[in-house]
Tab-separated table of C-alpha atoms and ligand atoms in Angstrom:
chain	number	residue	atom	x	y	z
A	28	MET	CA	-27.199	-111.123	22.098
A	29	ASN	CA	-27.202	-107.915	19.186
A	30	GLU	CA	-28.449	-104.538	20.789
A	31	SER	CA	-30.932	-103.785	17.984
A	32	ARG	CA	-34.046	-105.394	18.132
A	33	VAL	CA	-36.761	-106.336	16.645
A	34	THR	CA	-39.877	-104.644	17.194
A	35	ILE	CA	-43.146	-107.328	17.231
A	36	ASP	CA	-46.306	-105.112	15.343
A	37	GLU	CA	-49.040	-107.435	17.099
A	38	ASP	CA	-51.517	-105.660	14.345
A	39	ASP	CA	-49.388	-106.550	11.332
A	40	ARG	CA	-50.730	-110.054	10.063
A	41	TYR	CA	-47.074	-110.665	8.434
A	42	SER	CA	-45.654	-109.932	11.956
A	43	ARG	CA	-43.907	-113.555	12.747
A	44	LEU	CA	-43.170	-113.948	8.799
A	45	LYS	CA	-40.869	-110.894	9.313
A	46	LEU	CA	-38.876	-112.638	11.918
A	47	ILE	CA	-37.585	-114.504	9.130
A	48	GLY	CA	-34.108	-112.915	8.532
A	49	TRP	CA	-34.419	-112.364	4.606
A	50	TRP	CA	-38.241	-111.881	4.769
A	51	ASP	CA	-39.264	-108.942	2.411
A	52	GLN	CA	-43.236	-108.515	2.561
A	53	ASP	CA	-42.525	-105.531	0.444
A	54	ARG	CA	-41.225	-107.587	-2.263
A	55	LEU	CA	-44.185	-110.238	-2.042
A	56	ARG	CA	-46.654	-107.527	-2.045
A	57	GLU	CA	-45.472	-106.174	-5.083
A	58	SER	CA	-44.924	-109.588	-6.502
A	59	ARG	CA	-46.993	-110.830	-9.816
A	60	VAL	CA	-47.678	-114.856	-10.175
A	61	LEU	CA	-49.262	-116.874	-12.474
A	62	VAL	CA	-51.071	-119.555	-11.181
A	63	VAL	CA	-52.414	-122.553	-13.909
A	64	GLY	CA	-54.862	-124.701	-12.847
A	65	ALA	CA	-56.845	-124.682	-9.455
A	66	GLY	CA	-57.243	-128.632	-9.100
A	67	ALA	CA	-56.030	-130.000	-5.589
A	68	LEU	CA	-52.412	-128.906	-5.875
A	69	GLY	CA	-53.484	-125.510	-7.127
A	70	ASN	CA	-55.780	-125.309	-3.996
A	71	GLU	CA	-52.608	-125.812	-1.549
A	72	VAL	CA	-50.633	-122.779	-4.131
A	73	LEU	CA	-53.067	-120.489	-3.919
A	74	LYS	CA	-53.647	-120.814	-0.330
A	75	ASN	CA	-50.320	-120.556	0.778
A	76	LEU	CA	-49.738	-117.630	-1.797
A	77	ALA	CA	-52.654	-115.925	0.192
A	78	LEU	CA	-51.061	-116.630	3.204
A	79	VAL	CA	-48.013	-115.042	2.510
A	80	GLY	CA	-49.130	-112.157	1.018
A	81	ILE	CA	-48.411	-112.651	-2.614
A	82	GLY	CA	-49.302	-108.922	-4.120
A	83	HIS	CA	-50.668	-109.594	-7.276
A	84	ILE	CA	-52.023	-113.550	-8.389
A	85	THR	CA	-53.559	-114.452	-12.404
A	86	LEU	CA	-55.004	-117.837	-11.867
A	87	ILE	CA	-56.209	-120.132	-14.840
A	88	ASP	CA	-58.699	-122.922	-15.056
A	89	PHE	CA	-61.193	-124.209	-17.550
A	90	ASP	CA	-62.974	-126.677	-15.374
A	91	VAL	CA	-66.096	-126.256	-12.920
A	92	ILE	CA	-66.165	-127.968	-9.288
A	93	GLU	CA	-67.487	-131.218	-8.598
A	94	ASN	CA	-68.498	-133.408	-5.724
A	95	SER	CA	-64.956	-135.127	-6.332
A	96	ASN	CA	-63.140	-132.008	-5.620
A	97	LEU	CA	-64.531	-131.652	-2.087
A	98	SER	CA	-61.930	-134.101	-0.614
A	99	ARG	CA	-58.897	-132.587	-1.706
A	100	SER	CA	-59.624	-128.596	-2.205
A	101	VAL	CA	-59.399	-126.490	1.020
A	102	LEU	CA	-60.736	-123.670	-1.263
A	103	TYR	CA	-63.888	-125.240	-2.038
A	104	ARG	CA	-67.696	-125.844	-0.401
A	105	ALA	CA	-70.707	-127.720	-0.858
A	106	ASP	CA	-72.300	-124.689	-2.565
A	107	ASP	CA	-69.835	-123.920	-5.033
A	108	ARG	CA	-70.606	-127.226	-6.984
A	109	GLY	CA	-70.950	-126.555	-11.120
A	110	LYS	CA	-69.224	-122.931	-10.544
A	111	PRO	CA	-66.240	-122.267	-12.225
A	112	LYS	CA	-62.838	-123.142	-10.379
A	113	ALA	CA	-60.987	-120.294	-11.297
A	114	ASP	CA	-63.579	-117.944	-9.808
A	115	VAL	CA	-64.557	-119.587	-7.073
A	116	ALA	CA	-60.877	-120.194	-6.017
A	117	ALA	CA	-60.353	-116.467	-6.667
A	118	HIS	CA	-63.307	-115.307	-4.287
A	119	ALA	CA	-61.883	-117.811	-1.149
A	120	VAL	CA	-58.144	-116.284	-1.706
A	121	ARG	CA	-59.867	-112.981	-1.526
A	122	ASP	CA	-61.200	-114.061	1.842
A	123	LEU	CA	-58.236	-115.394	2.821
A	124	ASN	CA	-56.214	-112.151	2.624
A	125	PRO	CA	-58.049	-109.238	0.886
A	126	ASP	CA	-54.273	-107.389	0.648
A	127	VAL	CA	-53.895	-110.132	-2.765
A	128	SER	CA	-55.275	-108.760	-5.458
A	129	ILE	CA	-56.294	-111.932	-7.904
A	130	THR	CA	-57.592	-112.073	-11.421
A	131	SER	CA	-58.990	-115.187	-12.386
A	132	ILE	CA	-59.613	-116.395	-16.171
A	133	ASN	CA	-61.871	-119.492	-16.575
A	134	GLY	CA	-60.328	-120.658	-19.634
A	135	ASN	CA	-57.836	-122.965	-21.165
A	136	VAL	CA	-54.273	-122.440	-20.742
A	137	LEU	CA	-53.075	-123.429	-24.430
A	138	THR	CA	-55.329	-120.920	-26.127
A	139	GLN	CA	-56.319	-118.558	-23.691
A	140	ILE	CA	-52.928	-116.949	-21.988
A	141	GLY	CA	-50.716	-114.377	-24.032
A	142	LEU	CA	-47.472	-114.151	-23.903
A	143	GLY	CA	-46.971	-110.373	-22.763
A	144	LEU	CA	-48.721	-111.534	-19.475
A	145	VAL	CA	-46.260	-114.631	-18.931
A	146	ARG	CA	-43.407	-112.127	-19.744
A	147	SER	CA	-45.340	-109.412	-16.876
A	148	MET	CA	-44.941	-112.539	-14.247
A	149	ASP	CA	-42.345	-112.668	-11.802
A	150	LEU	CA	-43.217	-116.554	-12.233
A	151	VAL	CA	-45.543	-119.223	-13.089
A	152	ILE	CA	-46.802	-122.054	-10.692
A	153	GLY	CA	-47.895	-125.168	-12.659
A	154	CYS	CA	-50.542	-127.103	-10.712
A	155	LEU	CA	-51.083	-129.259	-13.921
A	156	ASP	CA	-52.527	-132.673	-14.662
A	157	ASN	CA	-51.177	-133.521	-17.893
A	158	ARG	CA	-47.861	-133.300	-19.814
A	159	GLU	CA	-49.148	-131.415	-22.809
A	160	ALA	CA	-50.046	-128.159	-20.652
A	161	ARG	CA	-46.745	-128.548	-18.758
A	162	LEU	CA	-45.126	-128.542	-22.225
A	163	TRP	CA	-46.891	-125.640	-23.656
A	164	VAL	CA	-46.330	-123.879	-20.309
A	165	ASN	CA	-42.617	-124.519	-20.682
A	166	ARG	CA	-42.388	-123.370	-24.350
A	167	MET	CA	-43.984	-120.183	-23.476
A	168	CYS	CA	-41.738	-119.603	-20.271
A	169	TRP	CA	-38.971	-119.921	-22.190
A	170	LYS	CA	-39.716	-117.389	-24.571
A	171	VAL	CA	-40.267	-114.502	-22.559
A	172	CYS	CA	-37.372	-116.217	-19.754
A	173	THR	CA	-39.965	-116.315	-16.842
A	174	PRO	CA	-38.973	-118.748	-14.297
A	175	TRP	CA	-41.643	-121.551	-13.517
A	176	ILE	CA	-42.489	-124.269	-10.824
A	177	ASP	CA	-43.561	-127.420	-12.103
A	178	GLY	CA	-45.720	-129.669	-9.286
A	179	GLY	CA	-47.125	-133.336	-9.954
A	180	ILE	CA	-48.524	-135.632	-7.668
A	181	GLN	CA	-50.110	-139.427	-8.101
A	182	GLU	CA	-51.519	-140.927	-4.812
A	183	ILE	CA	-49.199	-140.350	-2.216
A	184	ASN	CA	-46.153	-139.406	-4.135
A	185	GLY	CA	-45.183	-136.452	-5.880
A	186	VAL	CA	-42.442	-134.566	-7.516
A	187	ALA	CA	-41.558	-130.564	-8.017
A	188	LYS	CA	-39.229	-128.966	-10.726
A	189	VAL	CA	-38.115	-125.228	-10.685
A	190	PHE	CA	-36.960	-124.125	-14.225
A	191	LEU	CA	-35.201	-120.911	-14.971
A	192	PRO	CA	-34.979	-119.811	-18.502
A	193	PRO	CA	-32.649	-119.191	-20.104
A	194	ASP	CA	-30.330	-121.115	-18.537
A	195	GLY	CA	-29.971	-124.695	-17.562
A	196	ALA	CA	-32.532	-128.143	-18.371
A	197	CYS	CA	-35.987	-127.190	-19.031
A	198	TYR	CA	-39.126	-129.387	-18.756
A	199	GLU	CA	-38.531	-130.718	-22.074
A	200	CYS	CA	-35.480	-131.862	-21.369
A	201	GLY	CA	-36.058	-134.187	-18.881
A	202	MET	CA	-39.389	-135.483	-21.205
A	203	THR	CA	-38.768	-139.131	-22.494
A	204	GLU	CA	-40.096	-141.068	-25.680
A	205	MET	CA	-43.101	-142.289	-23.457
A	206	ASP	CA	-43.966	-139.126	-22.389
A	207	TYR	CA	-44.242	-137.908	-26.147
A	208	GLN	CA	-46.494	-140.551	-26.984
A	209	LEU	CA	-48.599	-139.731	-23.967
A	210	ILE	CA	-49.055	-136.618	-25.318
A	211	GLN	CA	-49.516	-137.903	-28.955
A	212	LEU	CA	-52.417	-140.273	-28.206
A	213	ARG	CA	-54.893	-137.504	-27.152
A	214	TYR	CA	-54.017	-136.372	-30.781
A	215	SER	CA	-55.073	-139.594	-32.992
A	216	CYS	CA	-55.311	-138.709	-36.887
A	217	PRO	CA	-56.583	-136.469	-38.526
A	218	LEU	CA	-55.147	-134.608	-35.375
A	219	LEU	CA	-57.905	-133.297	-33.150
A	220	LYS	CA	-58.646	-134.069	-29.713
A	221	ARG	CA	-60.061	-136.912	-28.364
A	222	GLU	CA	-62.834	-135.921	-25.475
A	223	ASP	CA	-62.958	-139.887	-24.621
A	224	LEU	CA	-59.426	-140.462	-23.180
A	225	LEU	CA	-59.627	-139.266	-19.292
A	226	GLN	CA	-57.908	-136.595	-18.276
A	227	GLY	CA	-57.654	-135.362	-14.597
A	228	LYS	CA	-58.792	-138.261	-13.156
A	229	VAL	CA	-55.457	-139.345	-11.607
A	230	PRO	CA	-55.441	-140.494	-7.740
A	231	THR	CA	-54.189	-137.953	-5.513
A	232	ALA	CA	-54.942	-137.646	-1.912
A	233	PRO	CA	-54.599	-134.032	-0.288
A	234	THR	CA	-51.743	-134.260	1.642
A	235	ILE	CA	-49.361	-134.935	-1.054
A	236	ALA	CA	-51.411	-131.807	-2.560
A	237	SER	CA	-50.360	-130.066	0.752
A	238	ILE	CA	-46.752	-131.385	0.592
A	239	ILE	CA	-45.797	-130.748	-2.761
A	240	GLY	CA	-48.010	-127.314	-3.060
A	241	GLY	CA	-46.133	-126.068	0.099
A	242	LEU	CA	-42.739	-127.195	-1.564
A	243	GLN	CA	-43.777	-124.839	-4.877
A	244	VAL	CA	-44.564	-121.881	-3.041
A	245	GLN	CA	-41.362	-122.509	-0.826
A	246	GLU	CA	-39.330	-122.574	-4.024
A	247	ALA	CA	-41.140	-119.338	-5.510
A	248	LEU	CA	-40.491	-117.646	-1.885
A	249	LYS	CA	-36.681	-118.417	-2.548
A	250	LEU	CA	-36.996	-117.647	-6.174
A	251	LEU	CA	-38.593	-114.164	-5.486
A	252	HIS	CA	-36.178	-113.319	-2.655
A	253	GLY	CA	-33.136	-113.807	-4.830
A	254	ILE	CA	-32.693	-116.971	-3.073
A	255	PRO	CA	-30.722	-119.324	-4.704
A	256	THR	CA	-32.272	-122.488	-5.883
A	257	ASP	CA	-31.758	-125.859	-7.612
A	258	HIS	CA	-33.200	-125.788	-11.263
A	259	GLY	CA	-33.856	-128.124	-14.126
A	260	SER	CA	-33.948	-130.989	-11.799
A	261	ALA	CA	-36.949	-133.044	-9.963
A	262	MET	CA	-37.459	-133.279	-6.150
A	263	VAL	CA	-38.887	-136.230	-5.558
A	264	PHE	CA	-41.240	-137.887	-2.657
A	265	ASN	CA	-41.735	-141.048	-2.708
A	266	GLY	CA	-44.541	-141.110	0.168
A	267	ALA	CA	-44.883	-144.778	0.688
A	268	ALA	CA	-40.895	-145.428	1.517
A	269	ASN	CA	-40.630	-141.330	3.392
A	270	GLN	CA	-37.701	-141.192	0.564
A	271	PHE	CA	-36.838	-137.694	-1.243
A	272	TYR	CA	-34.536	-137.477	-3.907
A	273	LYS	CA	-33.253	-135.184	-6.138
A	274	SER	CA	-32.618	-136.529	-10.280
A	275	GLY	CA	-30.770	-133.443	-12.343
A	276	TYR	CA	-31.848	-133.115	-15.986
A	277	GLN	CA	-29.001	-132.717	-18.658
A	278	HIS	CA	-29.480	-129.842	-20.678
A	279	ARG	CA	-30.601	-131.420	-24.457
A	280	GLU	CA	-29.196	-129.819	-27.376
A	281	ASP	CA	-31.598	-130.723	-29.443
A	282	CYS	CA	-34.757	-129.890	-27.246
A	283	LEU	CA	-37.260	-127.990	-29.184
A	284	SER	CA	-38.350	-125.329	-25.861
A	285	HIS	CA	-35.309	-123.387	-25.733
A	286	GLU	CA	-36.575	-120.463	-28.227
A	287	THR	CA	-36.373	-117.044	-26.289
A	288	TYR	CA	-37.863	-114.339	-27.965
A	289	GLU	CA	-35.535	-110.897	-27.996
A	290	PRO	CA	-35.689	-108.520	-28.495
A	291	ILE	CA	-39.303	-107.343	-27.857
A	292	ILE	CA	-40.874	-104.558	-29.294
A	293	GLU	CA	-44.079	-103.102	-27.467
A	294	SER	CA	-46.808	-102.091	-29.290
A	295	ALA	CA	-50.394	-100.313	-28.709
A	296	LEU	CA	-52.090	-102.182	-30.887
A	297	ASN	CA	-53.978	-105.129	-29.612
A	298	HIS	CA	-55.672	-108.376	-31.080
A	299	GLN	CA	-58.429	-106.870	-31.848
A	300	HIS	CA	-56.341	-105.234	-34.677
A	301	SER	CA	-55.119	-106.770	-38.241
A	302	LEU	CA	-52.053	-107.815	-39.203
A	303	ALA	CA	-52.580	-105.030	-41.905
A	304	ASP	CA	-52.593	-102.294	-39.006
A	305	VAL	CA	-49.758	-103.993	-37.617
A	306	ALA	CA	-48.031	-104.104	-40.340
A	307	ALA	CA	-48.867	-100.443	-41.158
A	308	SER	CA	-47.709	-99.411	-37.643
A	309	LEU	CA	-44.657	-100.570	-38.470
A	310	ALA	CA	-44.249	-99.130	-41.723
A	311	SER	CA	-41.114	-97.155	-40.679
A	312	HIS	CA	-39.583	-99.518	-38.838
A	313	ASP	CA	-35.621	-99.649	-39.361
A	314	ALA	CA	-36.331	-103.631	-39.701
A	315	GLY	CA	-38.567	-103.349	-43.063
A	316	ALA	CA	-41.510	-104.256	-44.068
A	317	ILE	CA	-43.873	-107.253	-42.791
A	318	GLU	CA	-44.313	-110.114	-45.215
A	319	SER	CA	-46.306	-112.637	-42.688
A	320	LEU	CA	-47.633	-113.641	-39.022
A	321	GLN	CA	-45.785	-116.915	-37.899
A	322	LEU	CA	-49.141	-118.453	-35.804
A	323	ASP	CA	-47.937	-120.032	-32.150
A	324	ARG	CA	-50.904	-122.011	-32.558
A	325	ASP	CA	-52.021	-124.003	-35.720
A	326	LEU	CA	-55.347	-122.618	-36.715
A	327	VAL	CA	-58.151	-124.823	-37.997
A	328	VAL	CA	-60.033	-122.756	-40.832
A	329	SER	CA	-62.345	-125.301	-42.070
A	330	LEU	CA	-63.258	-129.229	-41.877
A	331	ASP	CA	-62.955	-130.579	-45.096
A	332	CYS	CA	-65.009	-133.822	-46.041
A	333	GLY	CA	-62.970	-136.223	-49.088
A	334	ARG	CA	-65.809	-138.233	-49.671
A	335	CYS	CA	-68.733	-135.493	-50.422
A	336	GLN	CA	-66.544	-132.412	-50.670
A	337	THR	CA	-68.710	-130.272	-48.174
A	338	SER	CA	-66.616	-127.943	-45.940
A	339	HIS	CA	-67.192	-126.357	-42.746
A	340	ASP	CA	-65.527	-122.943	-41.712
A	341	VAL	CA	-64.424	-123.248	-37.940
A	342	MET	CA	-61.303	-120.382	-37.304
A	343	ARG	CA	-60.702	-122.028	-34.040
A	344	THR	CA	-57.111	-123.594	-32.759
A	345	ARG	CA	-56.648	-126.523	-33.002
A	346	PRO	CA	-56.535	-127.255	-29.193
A	347	GLU	CA	-60.315	-125.801	-29.662
A	348	VAL	CA	-61.862	-128.349	-31.854
A	349	SER	CA	-62.594	-131.644	-31.070
A	350	MET	CA	-62.597	-135.162	-32.562
A	351	ASN	CA	-66.508	-134.918	-32.320
A	352	GLU	CA	-67.304	-132.480	-34.337
A	353	SER	CA	-64.794	-133.419	-37.203
A	354	VAL	CA	-67.652	-135.973	-38.053
A	355	CYS	CA	-69.232	-135.141	-41.668
A	356	GLN	CA	-72.650	-134.296	-41.086
A	357	THR	CA	-73.615	-135.293	-44.872
A	358	CYS	CA	-71.987	-138.601	-44.970
A	359	GLN	CA	-70.999	-139.332	-41.305
A	360	GLU	CA	-67.233	-140.008	-42.477
A	361	PRO	CA	-64.026	-138.177	-40.216
A	362	MET	CA	-63.428	-134.623	-42.083
A	363	ALA	CA	-59.908	-133.499	-42.499
A	364	PRO	CA	-58.948	-130.079	-40.501
A	365	ASN	CA	-57.729	-127.196	-43.567
A	366	MET	CA	-54.835	-125.852	-41.096
A	367	LEU	CA	-53.115	-122.626	-41.326
A	368	HIS	CA	-49.949	-121.831	-39.464
A	369	VAL	CA	-48.658	-118.449	-41.045
A	370	ILE	CA	-50.915	-115.267	-42.067
A	371	ASP	CA	-49.056	-113.323	-45.222
A	372	VAL	CA	-49.954	-109.744	-45.150
A	373	ASP	CA	-51.739	-110.041	-48.723
A	374	GLY	CA	-53.622	-112.947	-47.961
A	375	PRO	CA	-57.343	-113.059	-47.067
A	376	LEU	CA	-57.055	-113.318	-43.317
A	377	ALA	CA	-54.529	-109.793	-43.090
A	378	ASP	CA	-57.628	-107.629	-42.680
A	379	GLN	CA	-58.976	-109.664	-39.785
A	380	PRO	CA	-59.043	-109.203	-36.133
A	381	LEU	CA	-55.767	-110.976	-34.946
A	382	ALA	CA	-58.380	-112.530	-32.729
A	383	ASN	CA	-60.176	-113.858	-35.085
A	384	ALA	CA	-57.043	-116.224	-35.930
A	385	GLY	CA	-56.645	-117.791	-32.436
A	386	VAL	CA	-54.197	-114.578	-31.093
A	387	PRO	CA	-55.431	-114.194	-27.426
A	388	ASP	CA	-55.187	-111.265	-25.617
A	389	ASN	CA	-51.587	-109.399	-24.823
A	390	ASP	CA	-49.855	-112.251	-27.035
A	391	ILE	CA	-46.362	-111.172	-28.805
A	392	LEU	CA	-46.172	-111.691	-32.344
A	393	GLN	CA	-43.494	-113.807	-34.307
A	394	LEU	CA	-43.802	-111.464	-37.518
A	395	THR	CA	-41.536	-111.963	-40.833
A	396	THR	CA	-39.894	-109.326	-42.593
A	397	THR	CA	-39.489	-109.364	-46.648
A	398	ALA	CA	-35.620	-109.310	-45.708
A	399	GLY	CA	-36.238	-112.397	-43.560
A	400	ASP	CA	-35.736	-111.155	-40.739
A	401	THR	CA	-37.916	-112.116	-37.236
A	402	LEU	CA	-39.763	-109.445	-35.049
A	403	PHE	CA	-41.398	-109.933	-32.062
A	404	LEU	CA	-44.006	-107.404	-31.188
A	405	GLN	CA	-45.861	-107.403	-27.993
A	406	LEU	CA	-49.748	-106.564	-28.282
A	407	SER	CA	-51.264	-104.302	-25.231
A	408	PRO	CA	-53.617	-106.013	-23.021
A	409	HIS	CA	-57.561	-105.337	-24.794
A	410	ARG	CA	-59.376	-106.266	-21.697
B	3	LIG	ZN1	-35.410	-128.240	-22.933
B	4	LIG	ZN1	-69.115	-136.009	-46.324
């Protein structure tokens, strides 16, 4: 036996964890993890992150708690029905472990998470039930090189995937034609979201949520400790046959997710400032004058009726506009969205707050200069 002994402090809630040779509680206390989704999988992931003492968690979910969640979500109680999942889950995490600081965002990951927030994270854990949101998280993580761990469950089967941008295959590299079609299905012509399609109604047992959620957090622990992990591949668990296998993805040269934002300039301005403010702040920058802002999210400026020529102002991003509201009140015909992807410095929106054009808090702007160069400018948090 070695002479050196580990002293066990029985007052330390982490004393058993610290007996694991490579365990570094200080590292975990300093860690920042974004959890996307607080359904069955998100509950298991959050429970584990709380138990091991991850210091800083940000959680986003747009849903409220329903009866059907109670059979699969350890953090929810019957009294919580009707309350936002993000807020209730955050409260339960604080109750489980007061050492954890958790921020809840009751909102949509497609529209309310700025790239600066993703960049500030050590990793992102996806607990999602649809491909569209996974693809969005994948692209955000690639842009700012933040590792992410995806999880998916159905009935008693599940899959976990680790991605380490900018290296190796990404989530989109593993997408099939069928996956793209399933995403498109939710956007009928004229490109607005259909409300009538079932979402998040995948049948799942709480047992597979425990297995996959456990696997996701275990991979997270390895990443946070610098222990090598398999990445760019799927870890698949077939619950009926008790088969566990790994399936590698090929890095696809034509994949659209591999764009990275660098170098990133940090700005004291926030999304309540305007593009004109941003351009003025960069006037002395040697990269040249700013010409325009490339929007990450298509902005629906208005809905226009081709039949009776009426037009409604909208000014919301495409994921925030549903098919239901695109029916003309005057003639009942479907209206066409008038969309904007670029804001010009000398255009009509240049003096408005960036938030009005759908730029979320703490986002990173993609700016084009008059010389044709691209600048990446990170806005400061506003709230
Ligand atoms: Zn890819
Ligand atoms: Zn009309």
